Coordinates of C-alpha atoms in Angstrom, one line a residue:
Chain L
X1 CA -5.0 28.8 28.9
X2 CA -4.8 32.5 29.1
X3 CA -3.6 34.4 26.0
X4 CA -2.3 37.9 26.4
X5 CA -2.7 40.7 25.3
X6 CA -6.3 39.9 24.3
X7 CA -7.0 38.1 27.5
X8 CA -8.7 35.1 25.7
X9 CA -9.3 32.1 28.0
X10 CA -10.0 28.5 27.1
X11 CA -9.4 25.1 28.4
X12 CA -7.0 22.6 26.9
X13 CA -6.0 19.0 27.6
X14 CA -3.4 16.5 26.6
X15 CA -5.6 15.3 23.7
X16 CA -5.3 18.5 21.7
X17 CA -2.5 20.8 20.8
X18 CA -2.9 24.4 22.1
X19 CA -3.9 25.6 18.7
X20 CA -6.6 22.9 18.3
X21 CA -8.0 23.8 21.7
X22 CA -8.1 27.4 20.6
X23 CA -9.9 26.5 17.4
X24 CA -12.4 24.4 19.4
X25 CA -13.0 27.5 21.6
X26 CA -13.9 29.5 18.5
X27 CA -10.6 31.5 18.3
X28 CA -8.4 32.1 15.4
X29 CA -4.7 31.7 15.9
X30 CA -2.0 32.9 13.5
X31 CA -0.7 30.0 11.3
X32 CA 0.0 29.4 7.7
X33 CA 0.6 25.6 7.7
X34 CA -2.3 24.6 9.9
X35 CA -0.7 22.4 12.4
X36 CA 2.1 20.8 10.4
X37 CA 4.9 22.3 12.5
X38 CA 6.1 23.9 9.3
X39 CA 5.6 27.6 9.3
X40 CA 6.4 28.7 12.9
X41 CA 3.7 31.4 12.7
X42 CA 1.9 29.9 15.7
X43 CA 4.9 30.3 18.0
X44 CA 3.8 31.7 21.4
X45 CA 5.8 33.4 24.2
X46 CA 5.4 31.5 27.5
X47 CA 4.6 33.9 30.3
X48 CA 3.8 31.4 33.0
X49 CA 3.3 27.6 33.4
X50 CA 5.9 26.3 31.0
X51 CA 6.2 23.2 33.1
X52 CA 2.6 22.3 32.4
X53 CA 3.3 21.9 28.7
X54 CA 4.4 18.7 26.9
X55 CA 8.1 18.3 26.2
X56 CA 9.5 19.8 22.9
X57 CA 9.7 17.0 20.3
X58 CA 12.1 16.6 17.4
X59 CA 9.8 18.3 14.8
X60 CA 9.1 21.3 17.0
X61 CA 12.8 21.7 18.0
X62 CA 13.8 21.8 14.4
X63 CA 11.3 24.5 13.6
X64 CA 12.0 26.5 16.7
X65 CA 15.7 26.5 15.7
X66 CA 14.7 28.4 12.6
X67 CA 12.9 31.2 14.5
X68 CA 14.7 34.6 14.9
X69 CA 17.0 34.6 17.9
X70 CA 14.9 37.2 19.7
X71 CA 12.0 34.7 19.8
X72 CA 14.0 32.2 21.8
X73 CA 12.0 30.3 24.4
X74 CA 8.8 30.2 22.4
X75 CA 6.7 27.1 21.8
X76 CA 4.7 26.1 18.8
X77 CA 1.0 26.2 19.6
X78 CA 0.5 23.4 17.1
X79 CA 2.8 21.1 19.0
X80 CA 2.6 22.0 22.7
X81 CA -0.1 20.3 24.7
X82 CA -1.2 21.1 28.2
X83 CA -0.3 18.0 30.2
X84 CA -0.3 19.4 33.7
X85 CA -3.1 20.8 36.0
X86 CA -3.2 24.6 36.2
X87 CA -3.1 27.7 34.2
X88 CA -0.7 28.4 31.4
X89 CA -0.3 32.0 30.4
X90 CA 1.1 32.9 27.0
X91 CA 1.5 36.0 24.9
X92 CA 0.4 35.8 21.3
X93 CA -0.8 38.9 19.5
X94 CA -3.4 38.1 16.8
X95 CA -5.4 35.5 18.8
X96 CA -9.1 36.6 18.6
X97 CA -12.6 35.3 18.3
X98 CA -13.3 34.0 14.7
Chain O
X1 CA -8.3 7.8 -32.4
X2 CA -9.5 4.8 -34.3
X3 CA -11.6 2.3 -32.3
X4 CA -12.4 -1.1 -33.8
X5 CA -11.8 -2.2 -37.4
X6 CA -8.5 -2.9 -38.9
X7 CA -5.9 -0.3 -38.3
X8 CA -2.4 -0.6 -39.7
X9 CA 0.7 0.3 -37.7
X10 CA 1.4 3.2 -40.1
X11 CA -2.2 4.5 -39.6
X12 CA -1.7 4.4 -35.8
X13 CA 1.5 6.4 -36.0
X14 CA -0.1 9.0 -38.3
X15 CA -2.8 9.3 -35.6
X16 CA -0.2 9.9 -33.0
X17 CA -1.4 6.9 -31.1
X18 CA 1.1 4.4 -29.5
X19 CA 1.2 0.9 -30.8
X20 CA 1.7 -2.3 -28.8
X21 CA 4.8 -3.6 -30.6
X22 CA 5.2 -6.5 -28.2
X23 CA 1.9 -8.2 -27.7
X24 CA 1.4 -11.6 -26.3
X25 CA 1.0 -14.1 -29.1
X26 CA 0.2 -17.2 -27.1
X27 CA 0.1 -18.3 -23.4
X28 CA 3.4 -20.1 -23.6
X29 CA 5.7 -17.2 -24.3
X30 CA 6.4 -13.6 -23.1
X31 CA 8.3 -11.2 -25.3
X32 CA 11.2 -9.9 -23.4
X33 CA 10.7 -6.3 -24.4
X34 CA 7.6 -6.2 -22.2
X35 CA 10.0 -5.9 -19.3
X36 CA 12.2 -3.0 -20.4
X37 CA 10.9 -1.3 -23.6
X38 CA 10.2 2.4 -23.0
X39 CA 7.3 2.5 -25.4
X40 CA 5.6 -0.5 -23.8
X41 CA 6.1 1.1 -20.4
X42 CA 4.5 4.3 -21.7
X43 CA 1.5 2.2 -22.9
X44 CA 1.1 0.8 -19.5
X45 CA 1.2 4.3 -18.0
X46 CA -1.4 5.6 -20.4
X47 CA -3.8 2.6 -20.7
X48 CA -3.3 0.4 -17.7
X49 CA -2.5 2.6 -14.7
X50 CA -4.9 5.3 -15.8
X51 CA -7.8 2.8 -16.0
X52 CA -7.3 0.0 -13.5
X53 CA -8.4 -0.3 -9.9
X54 CA -5.3 -0.3 -7.7
X55 CA -4.7 -0.7 -4.0
X56 CA -3.8 2.8 -2.8
X57 CA -3.4 2.3 1.0
X58 CA -4.4 0.1 3.9
X59 CA -7.3 1.5 5.9
X60 CA -5.1 1.5 9.1
X61 CA -2.7 3.9 7.4
X62 CA -5.4 6.6 7.8
X63 CA -7.3 5.4 10.9
X64 CA -8.3 8.7 12.4
X65 CA -10.3 11.6 10.9
X66 CA -7.8 14.0 9.3
X67 CA -5.2 11.3 8.6
X68 CA -3.9 11.4 5.0
X69 CA -1.4 9.4 2.9
X70 CA 0.0 9.8 -0.5
X71 CA -0.2 7.1 -3.2
X72 CA 2.1 7.5 -6.1
X73 CA 1.7 5.6 -9.4
X74 CA 4.1 6.6 -12.2
X75 CA 3.7 10.3 -12.7
X76 CA 0.5 10.6 -10.7
X77 CA 0.2 11.4 -7.0
X78 CA -3.1 10.8 -5.2
X79 CA -4.0 11.9 -1.7
X80 CA -6.1 9.6 0.4
X81 CA -7.8 11.7 3.2
X82 CA -10.1 10.4 5.9
X83 CA -12.7 13.1 5.9
X84 CA -14.9 11.4 8.5
X85 CA -15.2 8.0 10.2
X86 CA -16.9 6.5 7.2
X87 CA -15.8 8.8 4.3
X88 CA -12.4 8.6 2.6
X89 CA -11.6 11.0 -0.3
X90 CA -9.1 10.5 -3.1
X91 CA -7.7 13.8 -4.5
X92 CA -5.3 14.5 -7.3
X93 CA -2.3 16.0 -5.6
X94 CA -1.9 19.3 -7.4
X95 CA -2.7 22.9 -6.4
X96 CA -5.2 24.4 -8.9
X97 CA -3.2 27.6 -8.6
X98 CA 0.3 26.7 -9.9
X99 CA 0.4 22.9 -9.6
X100 CA 2.4 22.3 -6.4
X101 CA 1.8 18.9 -4.8
X102 CA -0.1 19.8 -1.7
X103 CA 1.0 17.1 0.7
X104 CA 3.7 14.5 0.6
X105 CA 4.1 11.2 2.4
X106 CA 1.6 10.7 5.2
X107 CA 0.4 12.7 8.2
X108 CA -2.6 14.3 9.8
X109 CA -4.6 17.4 8.8
X110 CA -5.4 19.8 11.6
X111 CA -8.5 21.9 11.5
X112 CA -9.4 19.7 8.5
X113 CA -7.2 22.0 6.3
X114 CA -5.1 21.0 3.3
X115 CA -2.7 23.9 2.8
X116 CA -0.6 24.6 -0.3
X117 CA 3.0 25.1 0.9
X118 CA 3.6 27.7 -1.9
X119 CA 1.0 30.5 -1.5
X120 CA -1.1 29.2 1.3
X121 CA -4.3 28.4 -0.5
X122 CA -6.4 26.1 1.6
X123 CA -9.1 23.4 1.2
X124 CA -11.4 21.6 3.6
X125 CA -10.9 17.9 3.8
X126 CA -13.9 17.4 1.4
X127 CA -11.9 19.3 -1.3
X128 CA -13.8 22.5 -1.2
X129 CA -11.8 25.7 -1.2
X130 CA -11.7 27.3 2.2
X131 CA -9.2 30.2 1.7
X132 CA -7.5 32.0 -1.2
X133 CA -4.8 34.3 0.1
X134 CA -4.9 37.6 -1.8
X135 CA -8.2 36.7 -3.5
X136 CA -8.5 40.3 -4.7
X137 CA -5.6 39.9 -7.0
X138 CA -7.4 37.3 -9.2
X139 CA -9.9 37.6 -11.9
X140 CA -13.2 36.0 -11.0
X141 CA -12.9 33.4 -13.7
X142 CA -9.7 32.1 -12.0
X143 CA -11.5 31.6 -8.7
X144 CA -14.6 29.8 -9.8
X145 CA -15.4 27.8 -6.6
X146 CA -16.2 24.6 -8.6
X147 CA -13.1 25.0 -10.6
X148 CA -10.7 25.4 -7.7
X149 CA -12.1 22.5 -5.7
X150 CA -9.5 19.7 -5.4
X151 CA -10.1 17.2 -8.2
X152 CA -11.2 13.7 -7.0
X153 CA -10.7 10.3 -8.5
X154 CA -12.8 7.1 -7.9
X155 CA -12.2 5.3 -4.7
X156 CA -13.7 2.4 -2.8
X157 CA -12.9 0.0 0.0
X158 CA -12.3 -3.7 -0.1
X159 CA -10.2 -6.1 2.0
X160 CA -9.1 -3.6 4.6
X161 CA -7.7 -1.4 1.8
X162 CA -8.6 1.8 -0.1
X163 CA -8.6 1.3 -3.8
X164 CA -8.5 4.0 -6.4
X165 CA -9.2 4.3 -10.1
X166 CA -8.2 7.3 -12.3
X167 CA -10.9 6.4 -14.8
X168 CA -14.2 8.0 -13.9
X169 CA -16.0 5.5 -16.1
X170 CA -14.4 2.4 -14.6
X171 CA -16.5 -0.5 -13.7
X172 CA -17.3 -0.8 -9.9
X173 CA -14.4 -2.1 -7.8
X174 CA -16.0 -5.4 -6.8
X175 CA -16.8 -6.2 -10.4
X176 CA -13.1 -5.6 -11.3
X177 CA -11.9 -7.7 -8.4
X178 CA -14.2 -10.6 -9.2
X179 CA -13.8 -13.5 -8.5
X180 CA -10.5 -13.1 -6.6
X181 CA -12.0 -10.9 -3.9
X182 CA -14.8 -13.5 -3.1
X183 CA -12.1 -16.2 -2.6
X184 CA -10.5 -14.0 0.1
X185 CA -13.6 -12.6 1.8
X186 CA -14.4 -15.7 3.8
X187 CA -10.8 -15.9 5.1
X188 CA -11.3 -12.7 7.1
X189 CA -8.9 -10.4 5.1
X190 CA -11.1 -7.4 5.8
X191 CA -10.3 -7.7 9.6
X192 CA -6.6 -8.3 9.2
X193 CA -4.2 -5.6 10.4
X194 CA -0.6 -4.9 9.9
X195 CA 1.9 -7.0 11.8
X196 CA 4.8 -5.4 9.9
X197 CA 5.2 -3.5 6.6
X198 CA 8.5 -3.1 4.7
X199 CA 9.6 -2.3 1.2
X200 CA 12.4 -2.7 -1.2
X201 CA 13.3 -0.9 -4.4
X202 CA 14.6 -3.3 -7.1
X203 CA 16.3 -2.8 -10.5
X204 CA 13.5 -5.0 -11.9
X205 CA 10.4 -4.4 -14.0
X206 CA 7.3 -4.4 -11.9
X207 CA 5.8 -7.4 -13.6
X208 CA 8.9 -9.4 -13.5
X209 CA 9.2 -8.9 -9.7
X210 CA 5.6 -10.1 -9.3
X211 CA 6.0 -13.1 -11.4
X212 CA 8.3 -14.7 -8.8
X213 CA 5.1 -14.9 -6.7
X214 CA 2.7 -16.1 -9.3
X215 CA 4.1 -19.7 -9.2
X216 CA 5.3 -22.2 -6.7
X217 CA 7.4 -24.0 -9.3
X218 CA 10.5 -22.1 -8.1
X219 CA 10.2 -23.5 -4.6
X220 CA 12.4 -26.6 -5.2
X221 CA 15.5 -24.7 -6.1
X222 CA 15.0 -21.1 -4.7
X223 CA 13.6 -22.2 -1.3
X224 CA 15.2 -25.6 -1.0
X225 CA 14.7 -25.6 2.7
X226 CA 10.9 -25.7 2.2
X227 CA 11.1 -29.1 0.4
X228 CA 11.9 -30.7 3.8
X229 CA 14.9 -32.6 2.5
X230 CA 13.2 -33.9 -0.7
X231 CA 15.3 -31.8 -3.1
X232 CA 14.7 -32.5 -6.7
X233 CA 12.2 -35.2 -5.7
X234 CA 9.9 -32.4 -4.4
X235 CA 6.7 -32.5 -6.5
X236 CA 5.9 -29.2 -8.0
X237 CA 2.7 -30.7 -9.2
X238 CA 1.4 -30.7 -5.7
X239 CA 0.4 -27.1 -6.3
X240 CA -2.7 -26.4 -8.2
X241 CA -3.3 -23.2 -10.3
X242 CA -6.3 -21.4 -11.5
X243 CA -6.5 -18.4 -13.7
X244 CA -9.5 -16.0 -13.9
X245 CA -10.9 -13.3 -16.1
X246 CA -9.6 -9.7 -15.3
X247 CA -6.1 -11.1 -14.9
X248 CA -6.6 -12.6 -11.5
X249 CA -5.3 -16.0 -10.5
X250 CA -4.6 -18.2 -7.5
X251 CA -2.7 -21.3 -6.5
X252 CA -3.1 -23.6 -3.6
X253 CA -1.6 -26.8 -2.2
X254 CA -3.4 -29.9 -3.5
X255 CA -4.5 -32.1 -0.6
X256 CA -2.3 -35.2 -0.8
X257 CA -2.5 -38.7 0.6
X258 CA 0.8 -38.0 2.5
X259 CA 0.2 -36.9 6.0
X260 CA 2.6 -35.1 8.3
X261 CA 3.5 -36.3 11.8
X262 CA 3.5 -33.6 14.5
X263 CA 7.3 -33.0 14.5
X264 CA 7.4 -32.5 10.7
X265 CA 4.3 -30.3 10.8
X266 CA 5.7 -28.1 13.6
X267 CA 9.2 -27.9 11.9
X268 CA 7.5 -26.8 8.7
X269 CA 5.5 -24.1 10.5
X270 CA 8.6 -23.0 12.3
X271 CA 10.5 -22.6 9.0
X272 CA 7.8 -20.3 7.7
X273 CA 7.8 -18.2 10.9
X274 CA 11.5 -17.9 11.1
X275 CA 11.9 -17.6 7.3
X276 CA 9.5 -14.6 6.9
X277 CA 7.5 -13.9 10.1
X278 CA 4.4 -14.0 8.0
X279 CA 1.5 -16.5 7.3
X280 CA 2.7 -18.4 10.2
X281 CA 3.6 -16.3 13.3
X282 CA 5.3 -17.2 16.6
X283 CA 1.9 -17.4 18.2
X284 CA 0.8 -20.2 15.8
X285 CA 4.0 -22.1 16.4
X286 CA 3.5 -21.9 20.1
X287 CA 0.0 -23.3 19.7
X288 CA 1.3 -26.1 17.5
X289 CA 4.0 -27.0 20.0
X290 CA 1.1 -27.9 22.3
X291 CA 0.1 -30.9 20.2
X292 CA 3.6 -32.2 19.7
X293 CA 3.2 -35.2 22.0
X294 CA -0.5 -35.9 21.5
X295 CA -1.0 -39.5 20.3
X296 CA -3.6 -38.5 17.7
X297 CA -1.1 -36.1 16.1
X298 CA 1.6 -38.6 15.4
X299 CA 0.4 -39.7 12.0
X300 CA -1.7 -36.8 10.7
X301 CA -1.0 -33.6 12.7
X302 CA -2.7 -31.0 10.5
X303 CA -6.3 -31.5 11.7
X304 CA -5.2 -31.7 15.3
X305 CA -3.1 -28.5 14.9
X306 CA -5.9 -26.6 13.2
X307 CA -8.4 -27.6 15.9
X308 CA -5.9 -26.4 18.5
X309 CA -5.6 -23.1 16.6
X310 CA -9.3 -22.5 16.6
X311 CA -9.5 -23.3 20.3
X312 CA -6.7 -20.8 21.0
X313 CA -8.4 -18.2 18.8
X314 CA -11.7 -18.5 20.6
X315 CA -10.1 -18.1 24.0
X316 CA -8.0 -15.1 22.9
X317 CA -10.9 -13.3 21.2
X318 CA -9.3 -13.6 17.7
X319 CA -12.1 -13.5 15.1
X320 CA -10.7 -16.5 13.1
X321 CA -13.6 -17.3 10.7
X322 CA -15.0 -20.8 10.5
X323 CA -14.2 -22.2 7.0
X324 CA -15.3 -25.0 4.8
X325 CA -12.5 -27.5 3.9
X326 CA -12.5 -25.9 0.4
X327 CA -12.0 -22.4 1.8
X328 CA -9.4 -23.6 4.2
X329 CA -7.6 -25.1 1.2
X330 CA -6.6 -21.6 0.2
X331 CA -4.4 -21.4 3.4
X332 CA -0.8 -21.7 2.4
X333 CA -1.6 -20.7 -1.2
X334 CA -1.9 -17.3 -3.0
X335 CA -4.5 -15.1 -4.5
X336 CA -3.4 -12.5 -7.1
X337 CA -5.5 -9.5 -7.7
X338 CA -4.7 -7.8 -11.0
X339 CA -2.7 -5.7 -11.7
X340 CA -0.3 -5.8 -8.7
X341 CA -1.7 -7.0 -5.4
X342 CA -1.3 -10.4 -3.6
X343 CA -2.7 -12.0 -0.6
X344 CA -1.3 -15.2 0.8
X345 CA -3.5 -16.3 3.6
X346 CA -2.8 -18.9 6.3
X347 CA -4.1 -19.5 9.8
X348 CA -5.8 -16.1 10.1
X349 CA -2.6 -14.4 9.0
X350 CA -1.6 -13.3 5.5
X351 CA 1.4 -12.1 3.6
X352 CA 0.5 -9.4 1.2
X353 CA 2.5 -7.7 -1.7
X354 CA 2.1 -4.7 -3.8
X355 CA 4.4 -3.9 -6.7
X356 CA 4.5 -0.8 -8.9
X357 CA 6.9 1.0 -11.2
X358 CA 9.4 3.2 -9.4
X359 CA 10.5 6.6 -10.7
X360 CA 10.0 6.7 -14.5
X361 CA 12.1 3.7 -15.2
X362 CA 10.7 0.5 -16.8
X363 CA 13.4 -1.4 -15.1
X364 CA 12.8 -0.3 -11.6
X365 CA 10.1 -1.2 -9.1
X366 CA 9.0 -0.6 -5.6
X367 CA 7.9 -3.8 -3.9
X368 CA 6.0 -3.7 -0.6
X369 CA 5.5 -6.5 1.8
X370 CA 2.9 -6.7 4.6
X371 CA 2.6 -9.3 7.2
X372 CA -1.0 -9.2 8.3
X373 CA -2.8 -10.9 11.2
X374 CA -6.1 -11.1 13.0
X375 CA -5.6 -9.3 16.3
X376 CA -7.8 -10.2 19.3
X377 CA -11.0 -8.0 19.0
X378 CA -10.3 -4.6 20.6
X379 CA -6.6 -5.0 20.6
X380 CA -6.0 -3.9 17.0
X381 CA -2.9 -1.8 16.7
X382 CA -3.0 1.9 15.8
X383 CA -1.8 3.6 12.6
X384 CA 0.2 1.4 10.3
X385 CA 3.7 2.8 9.5
X386 CA 6.2 1.6 6.9
X387 CA 9.1 0.3 9.0
X388 CA 11.5 1.1 6.2
X389 CA 13.1 0.4 2.8
X390 CA 15.7 -2.4 3.1
X391 CA 18.3 -3.8 0.7
X392 CA 17.7 -7.3 -0.7
X393 CA 20.6 -8.9 1.2
X394 CA 19.6 -7.2 4.6
X395 CA 19.3 -10.3 6.7
X396 CA 18.3 -8.2 9.7
X397 CA 15.1 -6.9 8.0
X398 CA 14.2 -9.6 5.4
X399 CA 13.7 -13.2 6.3
X400 CA 15.4 -16.0 4.4
X401 CA 12.5 -16.6 2.1
X402 CA 12.1 -13.1 0.6
X403 CA 15.9 -12.8 0.4
X404 CA 15.9 -15.9 -1.7
X405 CA 13.2 -14.5 -3.9
X406 CA 14.8 -11.1 -4.4
X407 CA 18.2 -12.7 -5.2
X408 CA 16.9 -14.0 -8.5
X409 CA 15.1 -11.0 -9.7
X410 CA 17.9 -8.6 -10.8
X411 CA 19.8 -11.5 -12.4
X412 CA 16.6 -12.2 -14.4
X413 CA 16.2 -8.5 -15.4
X414 CA 19.8 -8.5 -16.6
X415 CA 19.4 -11.8 -18.4
X416 CA 16.6 -10.4 -20.4
X417 CA 19.1 -8.2 -22.2
X418 CA 21.3 -11.1 -23.2
X419 CA 21.9 -11.0 -27.0
X420 CA 21.0 -14.7 -27.2
X421 CA 17.9 -14.7 -25.0
X422 CA 14.9 -15.0 -27.2
X423 CA 12.0 -14.5 -24.7
X424 CA 10.3 -16.2 -21.8
X425 CA 8.9 -19.7 -22.2
X426 CA 6.3 -20.8 -19.7
X427 CA 5.2 -24.0 -18.1
X428 CA 1.7 -24.5 -19.4
X429 CA -0.2 -24.8 -16.1
X430 CA 2.4 -24.0 -13.4
X431 CA 3.3 -20.6 -15.0
X432 CA -0.1 -19.9 -16.6
X433 CA -0.8 -17.0 -14.2
X434 CA 2.1 -15.1 -15.7
X435 CA 0.6 -15.4 -19.2
X436 CA -2.8 -14.5 -17.7
X437 CA -1.4 -11.3 -16.2
X438 CA 0.2 -10.3 -19.5
X439 CA -3.0 -11.0 -21.5
X440 CA -4.9 -8.7 -19.2
X441 CA -2.3 -5.9 -19.6
X442 CA -2.7 -6.3 -23.4
X443 CA -6.5 -6.2 -23.0
X444 CA -6.2 -2.8 -21.3
X445 CA -3.7 -1.6 -23.9
X446 CA -6.2 -2.6 -26.7
X447 CA -9.3 -1.4 -24.9
X448 CA -8.1 2.1 -24.1
X449 CA -6.6 2.9 -27.4

């Protein structure tokens, strides 16, 4: 994973959601519900590699539908998992070393 | 509050303490008010549920680190959180800030964080505070770290389940469950896992719903099909009962001189499988089918069938424990663990019930049913999930046997209110476990005055 604009890099696999992988890499990632697909604060813009992410589930779809329209196309970092091989680039201000 | 000595009803009221106006007077009768009276229900809330060990969840409901589930008993909600592989915590479910229940239902914590949905205060899964949003807005005395920890209650593990007790001074779990737990231990209940799990909400007092399962006397009329055509000639005395201290009890089938040929044995097993998909499962019926034509099974099939079952279990890697004849005698019977938990073991399977008050209504209960089994080692299923809440006449989700049981309960609850119904009268031995349950309830009411 590459996170713009800070340029943070970390590896992620299908066992973890993106946010869990980021935590494991010592990064903090905006959230207020801590992984419950409830707050939407972890939503990230997908710059490249959307096809490498897991499909949107029911819970995530419901939360994404509540996001402001200008944030359309985002994914929740607490729900999306990297399931393909390659680099996913996202944009998420506020991701930084803890 | 007065403890010990003679206290009159008037004194008690002056002290603001509740009085048990409907105590058990003997073991042959149960006052009807115990099943609907508001004051009696409040006594149970205050003195029974706040002091007794109770089954809060099955271990496989929270199998992975971070998994949680909520246990609700009357007006209390307790969170069971798996903090680590071998540590489970039980927290009162209320935010120390402004009381919001922190988590509902079941789920998984991520980053080991419990987050209040109101103002975003957070706790680690060990209950210590990890974050107070806007900390600077509070006086130091409001944020004392010890004081804003999540409050824990007693918890312990037995029989594949997490048990809790809201009383910090309660006796240890195994003492409270004695001797019922030790009857079940050799039968492998700790290794059993959920085959299915369903629930029903009934317009019935929680004790009344349970009492249908404390005796086998009702089998003849309620479950006529299980008498194998005997009807009223079916001998209810073929079931033995034993009551214990602490409110526990059990029953089991008395070994009789009458033996069953293979076809009757298999038909009887099939009725249990088809009738409730519990205690006897399809896998067992299939094994029994294998002995149908064996010459040695034509007069007394049971020992041949059991031997076949052990042979199958060994080949399949199922940890079916070796039992003494006495231990095996509990198969097909029932063990009741006060106040509200049942295990009915058979063939390395079990049916299990839990029944508790529902809402704040003395005449409502939530009755859960588990079918449990021993899976081949290494093939145990993952997280157990309630498959749903189903109506009592839902033939798609309830087998014939539970539907027959449920069908009497609401009629009984209504019958209690009949102007000319005086109170329950009990069979001395066959319904003694009902009286035993009530005596223990009274003991709690008296003890925690």
